[in-house]
Coordinates of C-alpha atoms and ligand atoms in Angstrom, one line a residue:
M18 CA -33.8 -8.1 6.8
E19 CA -30.5 -7.8 4.8
R20 CA -32.1 -7.9 1.3
K21 CA -31.9 -4.7 -0.7
V22 CA -35.4 -3.2 -0.7
E23 CA -35.8 -1.1 -3.8
V24 CA -38.3 1.8 -3.2
N25 CA -39.4 3.4 -6.5
A26 CA -39.6 7.0 -5.4
A27 CA -40.4 8.3 -8.9
R28 CA -43.4 6.0 -9.3
L29 CA -44.5 6.8 -5.8
T30 CA -44.4 10.6 -6.6
E31 CA -46.4 9.9 -9.8
Q32 CA -49.0 8.0 -7.8
L33 CA -49.3 10.8 -5.2
D34 CA -49.7 13.3 -8.0
A35 CA -52.3 11.1 -9.7
L36 CA -54.2 10.7 -6.4
A37 CA -54.1 14.5 -5.9
R38 CA -55.9 15.0 -9.2
F39 CA -59.0 13.4 -7.6
S40 CA -60.1 16.6 -6.0
D41 CA -63.1 19.0 -5.7
A42 CA -60.7 22.0 -5.5
P43 CA -58.4 23.4 -8.2
A44 CA -54.8 22.2 -8.0
P45 CA -52.6 22.6 -6.0
A46 CA -55.3 22.3 -3.3
V47 CA -57.0 19.0 -2.7
T48 CA -60.5 18.5 -1.4
R49 CA -61.7 14.9 -1.1
V50 CA -64.6 14.4 1.3
V51 CA -65.7 10.9 2.3
Y52 CA -68.3 9.2 0.1
T53 CA -68.3 11.9 -2.5
G54 CA -68.0 11.0 -6.2
T55 CA -64.4 12.2 -6.0
D56 CA -63.6 10.1 -3.1
L57 CA -65.1 7.0 -4.8
K58 CA -63.1 7.6 -7.9
A59 CA -59.9 8.0 -5.8
R60 CA -60.7 4.7 -4.1
A61 CA -61.2 3.0 -7.5
Y62 CA -57.8 4.3 -8.6
L63 CA -56.2 3.0 -5.4
K64 CA -57.8 -0.4 -5.9
T65 CA -56.2 -0.8 -9.3
L66 CA -52.8 -0.1 -7.7
V67 CA -53.6 -2.7 -5.0
A68 CA -54.5 -5.3 -7.6
E69 CA -51.2 -4.6 -9.5
V70 CA -49.3 -5.5 -6.3
G71 CA -51.2 -8.8 -6.2
L72 CA -52.9 -8.2 -2.8
S73 CA -56.3 -9.6 -1.9
A74 CA -58.6 -6.7 -1.1
R75 CA -61.9 -6.5 0.9
E76 CA -64.0 -3.5 2.0
D77 CA -66.2 -3.4 5.1
A78 CA -69.6 -1.7 5.5
L79 CA -68.1 1.7 6.0
G80 CA -65.6 1.4 3.1
N81 CA -62.5 0.7 5.2
L82 CA -60.2 -1.1 2.7
F83 CA -58.0 -4.1 3.7
A84 CA -55.3 -5.3 1.2
R85 CA -53.5 -8.4 2.4
W86 CA -50.3 -10.2 1.6
E87 CA -50.6 -13.7 3.2
G88 CA -47.6 -14.7 5.3
T89 CA -46.1 -18.2 5.6
E90 CA -48.0 -18.6 8.9
P91 CA -51.4 -17.0 8.1
A92 CA -53.0 -18.1 11.3
L93 CA -50.8 -15.6 13.2
P94 CA -52.2 -12.1 13.8
A95 CA -51.1 -9.9 10.9
V96 CA -48.9 -6.8 10.9
A97 CA -50.7 -3.8 9.5
T98 CA -49.9 -0.4 8.1
G99 CA -52.0 2.3 6.4
S100 CA -53.6 5.7 6.7
H101 CA -56.4 7.7 4.9
I102 CA -57.0 9.3 1.6
D103 CA -59.8 11.7 2.5
A104 CA -58.8 15.4 2.6
I105 CA -60.4 18.4 4.2
P106 CA -61.4 21.4 2.0
F107 CA -58.4 23.1 0.3
A108 CA -55.9 20.7 1.9
G109 CA -52.6 19.4 0.6
R110 CA -51.6 16.2 -1.2
F111 CA -49.5 14.4 1.4
D112 CA -51.7 14.2 4.5
G113 CA -52.7 10.5 4.8
T114 CA -51.8 9.6 1.2
V115 CA -48.1 9.2 2.1
G116 CA -49.1 6.4 4.6
V117 CA -51.4 4.7 2.1
L118 CA -49.3 4.8 -1.1
G119 CA -46.1 4.6 0.9
G120 CA -47.5 1.5 2.7
L121 CA -48.4 0.0 -0.7
E122 CA -44.9 0.7 -2.0
V123 CA -43.5 -1.2 1.0
L124 CA -45.6 -4.3 0.3
R125 CA -44.6 -4.1 -3.4
A126 CA -40.9 -3.6 -2.7
L127 CA -40.8 -6.3 0.0
K128 CA -42.5 -8.8 -2.3
A129 CA -40.0 -7.9 -5.1
S130 CA -37.1 -8.4 -2.8
G131 CA -38.0 -12.0 -2.2
F132 CA -38.9 -11.4 1.5
A133 CA -41.4 -13.9 2.8
P134 CA -43.1 -12.6 6.0
K135 CA -44.1 -15.1 8.6
R136 CA -47.1 -12.9 9.7
S137 CA -49.4 -11.6 6.9
L138 CA -48.9 -8.0 6.0
E139 CA -52.0 -5.8 5.5
L140 CA -52.5 -2.3 4.2
I141 CA -55.5 -0.6 5.7
V142 CA -57.1 2.5 4.0
F143 CA -59.3 4.0 6.7
T144 CA -62.6 5.6 5.7
A145 CA -62.9 9.3 6.8
E146 CA -60.0 10.2 9.0
E147 CA -61.1 13.8 8.6
P148 CA -64.1 15.2 10.5
T149 CA -65.4 17.2 7.5
R150 CA -68.6 15.5 6.7
F151 CA -69.9 14.1 10.0
G152 CA -68.2 16.4 12.5
V153 CA -66.2 13.5 14.1
G154 CA -62.8 12.4 12.8
C155 CA -61.7 8.8 12.3
F156 CA -65.2 7.3 12.2
G157 CA -63.8 4.4 10.2
S158 CA -61.1 3.4 12.8
R159 CA -63.5 4.4 15.7
A160 CA -66.0 1.8 14.4
M161 CA -63.2 -0.8 13.9
A162 CA -62.1 -0.2 17.5
G163 CA -65.7 -0.4 18.8
V164 CA -65.7 3.3 19.9
L165 CA -68.5 4.0 17.5
L166 CA -71.1 1.2 17.4
P167 CA -73.6 0.6 14.6
R168 CA -76.4 2.4 16.5
A169 CA -74.3 5.6 16.8
L170 CA -73.3 5.3 13.1
A171 CA -77.0 5.3 12.3
E172 CA -77.5 8.5 14.3
L173 CA -74.3 10.4 13.3
R174 CA -75.6 12.7 10.5
G175 CA -73.9 15.2 8.1
D176 CA -75.4 18.5 7.0
D177 CA -77.4 16.8 4.3
G178 CA -79.2 14.8 7.0
L179 CA -77.8 11.5 5.8
S180 CA -76.4 9.2 8.6
V181 CA -73.0 7.6 8.2
L182 CA -74.7 4.2 7.4
E183 CA -77.1 5.8 4.9
A184 CA -74.2 7.7 3.1
A185 CA -72.0 4.5 3.1
A186 CA -74.9 2.5 1.6
R187 CA -75.5 5.1 -1.1
A188 CA -71.8 5.0 -1.8
G189 CA -72.2 1.3 -2.5
F190 CA -70.7 -0.3 0.6
T191 CA -73.1 -3.1 1.5
G192 CA -71.5 -5.1 4.3
N193 CA -73.0 -5.6 7.8
P194 CA -72.2 -2.7 10.1
S195 CA -71.8 -5.1 13.0
D196 CA -68.9 -6.8 11.1
V197 CA -66.8 -3.6 11.1
R198 CA -65.6 -4.0 14.7
L199 CA -62.3 -5.8 14.9
G200 CA -61.8 -8.6 17.5
S201 CA -59.1 -8.1 20.0
G202 CA -55.8 -9.8 18.9
C203 CA -56.8 -9.0 15.3
Y204 CA -53.4 -7.5 14.6
H205 CA -49.9 -8.1 16.1
A206 CA -49.0 -4.5 15.4
F207 CA -50.1 -1.4 13.4
V208 CA -47.6 1.1 12.1
E209 CA -48.6 4.3 10.3
L210 CA -46.3 6.4 8.1
H211 CA -47.4 10.1 8.1
I212 CA -46.1 13.6 7.5
E213 CA -45.4 15.4 10.8
Q214 CA -47.7 18.3 10.0
G215 CA -45.5 20.4 12.2
P216 CA -42.0 22.1 12.2
R217 CA -40.0 20.0 14.6
L218 CA -38.2 17.5 12.3
E219 CA -37.4 20.1 9.7
A220 CA -36.1 22.5 12.4
A221 CA -33.9 19.8 13.8
G222 CA -32.7 18.6 10.4
V223 CA -33.8 15.1 11.3
P224 CA -35.4 13.0 8.5
I225 CA -37.3 10.4 10.7
G226 CA -39.7 10.9 13.6
V227 CA -40.7 8.0 15.9
V228 CA -44.0 8.9 17.6
S229 CA -44.3 8.1 21.4
A230 CA -47.9 9.4 21.9
V231 CA -50.8 10.8 19.9
A232 CA -52.5 13.8 21.4
A233 CA -56.0 13.6 22.9
P234 CA -58.6 15.5 20.7
A235 CA -62.0 16.8 21.9
T236 CA -64.6 18.6 19.7
L237 CA -67.4 20.9 20.9
H238 CA -70.3 22.4 18.8
V239 CA -71.5 25.7 20.2
T240 CA -74.8 27.4 19.1
L241 CA -75.5 30.9 20.5
T242 CA -79.0 32.4 19.9
G243 CA -79.8 36.0 20.5
A244 CA -82.2 38.4 18.8
G245 CA -81.8 39.6 15.3
G246 CA -83.2 42.9 14.0
H247 CA -82.6 45.9 11.8
A248 CA -79.0 47.2 12.0
G249 CA -80.3 50.8 11.9
A250 CA -83.4 50.6 14.0
V251 CA -82.3 48.6 17.1
L252 CA -80.2 50.7 19.4
M253 CA -77.1 49.2 21.1
P254 CA -78.5 48.8 24.6
Q255 CA -81.5 46.7 23.3
R256 CA -79.3 44.3 21.3
R257 CA -78.7 40.6 21.9
D258 CA -76.1 40.2 19.3
A259 CA -75.1 36.5 18.9
L260 CA -72.0 37.3 16.9
L261 CA -70.5 39.5 19.7
A262 CA -71.2 36.7 22.2
G263 CA -69.5 34.3 19.9
A264 CA -66.5 36.6 19.5
E265 CA -66.1 36.6 23.3
V266 CA -66.5 32.8 23.4
A267 CA -63.7 32.5 20.8
R268 CA -61.4 34.6 22.9
A269 CA -62.3 32.4 25.9
V270 CA -61.3 29.3 23.9
E271 CA -57.9 30.9 23.1
A272 CA -57.4 31.9 26.8
A273 CA -58.2 28.4 28.0
A274 CA -55.3 27.0 25.9
L275 CA -52.9 29.9 26.6
E276 CA -53.4 29.7 30.4
T277 CA -52.6 26.0 31.0
G278 CA -48.9 27.0 31.1
T279 CA -47.7 24.5 28.4
P280 CA -47.4 24.7 24.6
D281 CA -48.9 21.2 24.4
S282 CA -52.4 22.7 25.0
V283 CA -54.1 23.9 21.8
A284 CA -57.7 25.1 21.1
T285 CA -59.2 26.3 17.8
V286 CA -62.5 27.8 16.6
G287 CA -62.4 26.5 13.1
V288 CA -66.0 27.1 12.0
F289 CA -67.9 30.3 12.8
D290 CA -71.2 30.5 10.9
V291 CA -73.3 33.7 11.3
H292 CA -77.0 33.8 10.7
P293 CA -78.6 35.6 8.8
G294 CA -75.3 37.0 7.5
A295 CA -76.6 40.2 6.0
V296 CA -74.8 43.6 6.2
N297 CA -77.8 45.4 7.7
S298 CA -79.1 42.6 10.0
I299 CA -78.0 42.0 13.6
P300 CA -76.7 38.4 13.9
S301 CA -79.4 36.4 15.7
R302 CA -77.5 33.0 15.8
V303 CA -73.9 31.8 15.4
F304 CA -72.7 28.2 15.1
M305 CA -69.1 27.5 16.2
T306 CA -66.9 24.4 16.3
V307 CA -64.2 24.1 19.0
D308 CA -61.3 21.7 18.6
V309 CA -59.4 21.2 21.9
R310 CA -56.2 19.0 22.3
D311 CA -53.4 18.2 24.6
T312 CA -51.0 15.4 25.1
D313 CA -52.2 15.3 28.7
L314 CA -55.7 14.0 29.3
R315 CA -56.3 15.9 32.6
R316 CA -55.2 19.2 31.0
R317 CA -57.3 18.6 28.0
D318 CA -60.4 17.9 30.0
G319 CA -59.7 21.0 32.2
M320 CA -59.8 23.1 29.1
V321 CA -63.1 21.6 27.9
T322 CA -64.6 22.2 31.4
R323 CA -63.4 25.8 31.4
I324 CA -64.7 26.5 27.9
R325 CA -68.1 25.1 28.7
R326 CA -68.3 27.2 31.9
D327 CA -67.1 30.4 30.2
T328 CA -69.5 30.0 27.4
E329 CA -72.5 29.7 29.8
E330 CA -71.3 32.8 31.7
L331 CA -70.8 34.9 28.5
A332 CA -74.2 33.8 27.2
R333 CA -75.9 34.9 30.4
K334 CA -74.0 38.3 30.4
R335 CA -75.1 39.0 26.8
H336 CA -78.7 37.6 27.2
V337 CA -78.3 35.0 24.6
T338 CA -78.9 31.2 24.9
A339 CA -76.0 28.8 24.5
D340 CA -76.3 25.2 23.4
V341 CA -73.0 23.3 23.9
K342 CA -72.6 19.8 22.5
L343 CA -69.5 17.6 23.2
L344 CA -69.0 15.4 20.1
N345 CA -66.0 13.6 21.2
A346 CA -63.4 13.6 24.0
D347 CA -60.9 10.9 23.3
P348 CA -57.9 9.7 25.4
P349 CA -54.4 10.0 24.0
A350 CA -52.7 6.9 22.6
T351 CA -49.3 5.7 23.8
C352 CA -47.1 3.9 21.2
A353 CA -45.6 0.5 22.0
A354 CA -42.0 0.6 23.1
D355 CA -40.9 -2.4 21.0
I356 CA -42.4 -0.8 17.8
M357 CA -40.6 2.5 18.6
E358 CA -37.4 0.6 19.1
A359 CA -37.9 -1.3 15.7
A360 CA -38.5 2.1 14.0
H361 CA -35.4 3.7 15.5
A362 CA -33.3 0.6 14.6
A363 CA -34.7 0.7 11.0
A364 CA -33.8 4.3 10.7
E365 CA -30.3 3.5 11.9
A366 CA -30.0 0.6 9.5
E367 CA -30.9 3.1 6.7
G368 CA -28.2 5.5 8.0
L369 CA -30.8 8.0 9.0
A370 CA -31.1 10.1 12.2
S371 CA -34.4 9.7 14.1
R372 CA -36.0 11.4 17.0
T373 CA -38.8 10.6 19.3
L374 CA -41.7 13.1 19.4
V375 CA -45.4 13.3 20.2
S376 CA -48.0 13.7 17.5
R377 CA -50.0 16.9 18.0
A378 CA -52.4 15.8 15.1
Y379 CA -54.6 12.9 15.7
H380 CA -54.6 9.9 13.3
D381 CA -56.3 6.5 12.9
T382 CA -53.5 5.2 15.0
L383 CA -55.3 6.8 18.0
F384 CA -58.1 4.2 17.6
M385 CA -56.0 1.3 16.4
A386 CA -54.3 1.7 19.7
R387 CA -57.5 0.4 21.3
V388 CA -57.1 -3.0 19.5
C389 CA -53.4 -3.6 19.1
P390 CA -49.9 -2.2 19.8
V391 CA -49.2 0.8 17.6
G392 CA -46.4 2.9 16.2
M393 CA -46.1 5.9 13.9
I394 CA -43.2 7.0 11.7
F395 CA -43.1 10.7 10.7
I396 CA -41.3 12.5 7.8
P397 CA -40.7 16.2 7.8
S398 CA -43.3 18.8 6.6
K399 CA -41.8 21.8 4.8
D400 CA -42.2 24.9 7.0
G401 CA -44.3 22.7 9.3
V402 CA -47.3 23.4 7.1
S403 CA -50.3 21.1 6.6
H404 CA -54.0 21.1 5.9
C405 CA -53.4 23.6 3.1
P406 CA -52.1 23.5 -0.6
D407 CA -48.5 24.4 0.4
E408 CA -48.2 21.1 2.3
Y409 CA -44.9 19.5 1.0
S410 CA -42.6 16.6 1.7
S411 CA -39.9 15.9 -0.9
P412 CA -39.6 12.6 -2.9
D413 CA -36.4 11.8 -1.0
E414 CA -38.0 12.4 2.4
I415 CA -41.0 10.2 1.4
A416 CA -38.7 7.4 0.1
Q417 CA -36.7 7.5 3.4
G418 CA -39.9 7.1 5.4
V419 CA -41.0 4.2 3.2
R420 CA -37.6 2.4 3.6
V421 CA -37.8 2.8 7.4
L422 CA -41.4 1.6 7.4
A423 CA -40.3 -1.4 5.2
R424 CA -37.6 -2.4 7.6
T425 CA -39.9 -1.9 10.6
L426 CA -42.7 -4.0 9.2
A427 CA -40.3 -6.7 8.1
A428 CA -38.9 -6.9 11.6
L429 CA -42.4 -7.1 13.1
A430 CA -43.7 -9.6 10.6
G431 CA -40.7 -11.9 11.1
Ligands
HGY18 O1 -57.1 17.1 12.8 C1 -56.2 16.2 12.8 O2 -55.3 16.2 13.6 C2 -56.1 15.3 11.6 O3 -55.3 15.8 10.6 N1 -57.4 15.0 11.1
MN19 MN1 -55.5 15.8 8.3
MN20 MN1 -53.8 12.6 8.4

């Protein structure tokens, strides 16, 4: 593609700032949980931008949004790009949105350059990449990939008791859940632009990352139940303190990751709810979430097995009961070599250095990899920070990622 593709970095920054204002947390934090009023307003804003670019848009029963630019050979499987706009509580403004608004800017800029793609180009905005409301991340792309079937979507419930399907219907999405699953061969390729959410590109002074693999995530929910009681009246030997058992479980989670011998193993207790949570009452129950990841499936599964075993042992020792639920244990995804080559070549054509790296965060690409060849393009994250208000990538870094994505998609779409 030798046409000049003009990326409007200033407008893209304005759009990212406008999208960030749809938030249930005070700026600069962004909270935007799936199917909330804030999420729906953000989606409505996005759809006005999609219409301005002249794309045909459709939404499925879960709210996955597909915005399409018909190619000259529309019967061929399309080339897709995209990401998510939902945000965990008190997050930043770039996670996911760079891939959505950057992907839209690519389609706009390619159209304006006079480029006519052979394969249709499609922007996908995935519903709920974050696990916030239903405990499992990527339920939109999981359903598209057939990893979550309609029956499971009818059973997966949030804290308010609503299932995914009930919440989607209340949010106004009326399609048939059975139509969410994509047929094989549905796309020729899927390429996601995303912030790195880590320190490597910035530390290396390299503006473009080309992802080779997306780490394998697993999630456990652990509930420990002991005996409550009066903080003054129950003497220490008689206690069955659920919080202290939970504290030991949290240490065992950390040990499971530290002792695999590689930095690619990570494990996190992100939620630790204590009941009843009163200063003078012995905790009778704790609820914990455990997030376990590794780029190597065997090591990741080894950590999950060890954490389950240690939890049972610690519970027995402290005379509490343990309920351990495995919510998901997904395999890693490998990116397609030809898409990686196209991305590296695109960076070179833009005069930008690029480096290959694994993604330690998971993304919708992890599930799109079940239905088509995938790739990811990363841009640097300031201080490697993400999932908090300080998350930052500069307008130039974002524009560079968008130009590399444009060239990559143009090469793939012919
Ligand atoms: O947790 C993740 O890796 C992603 O940001 N949801
Ligand atoms: Mn995220
Ligand atoms: Mn993300």
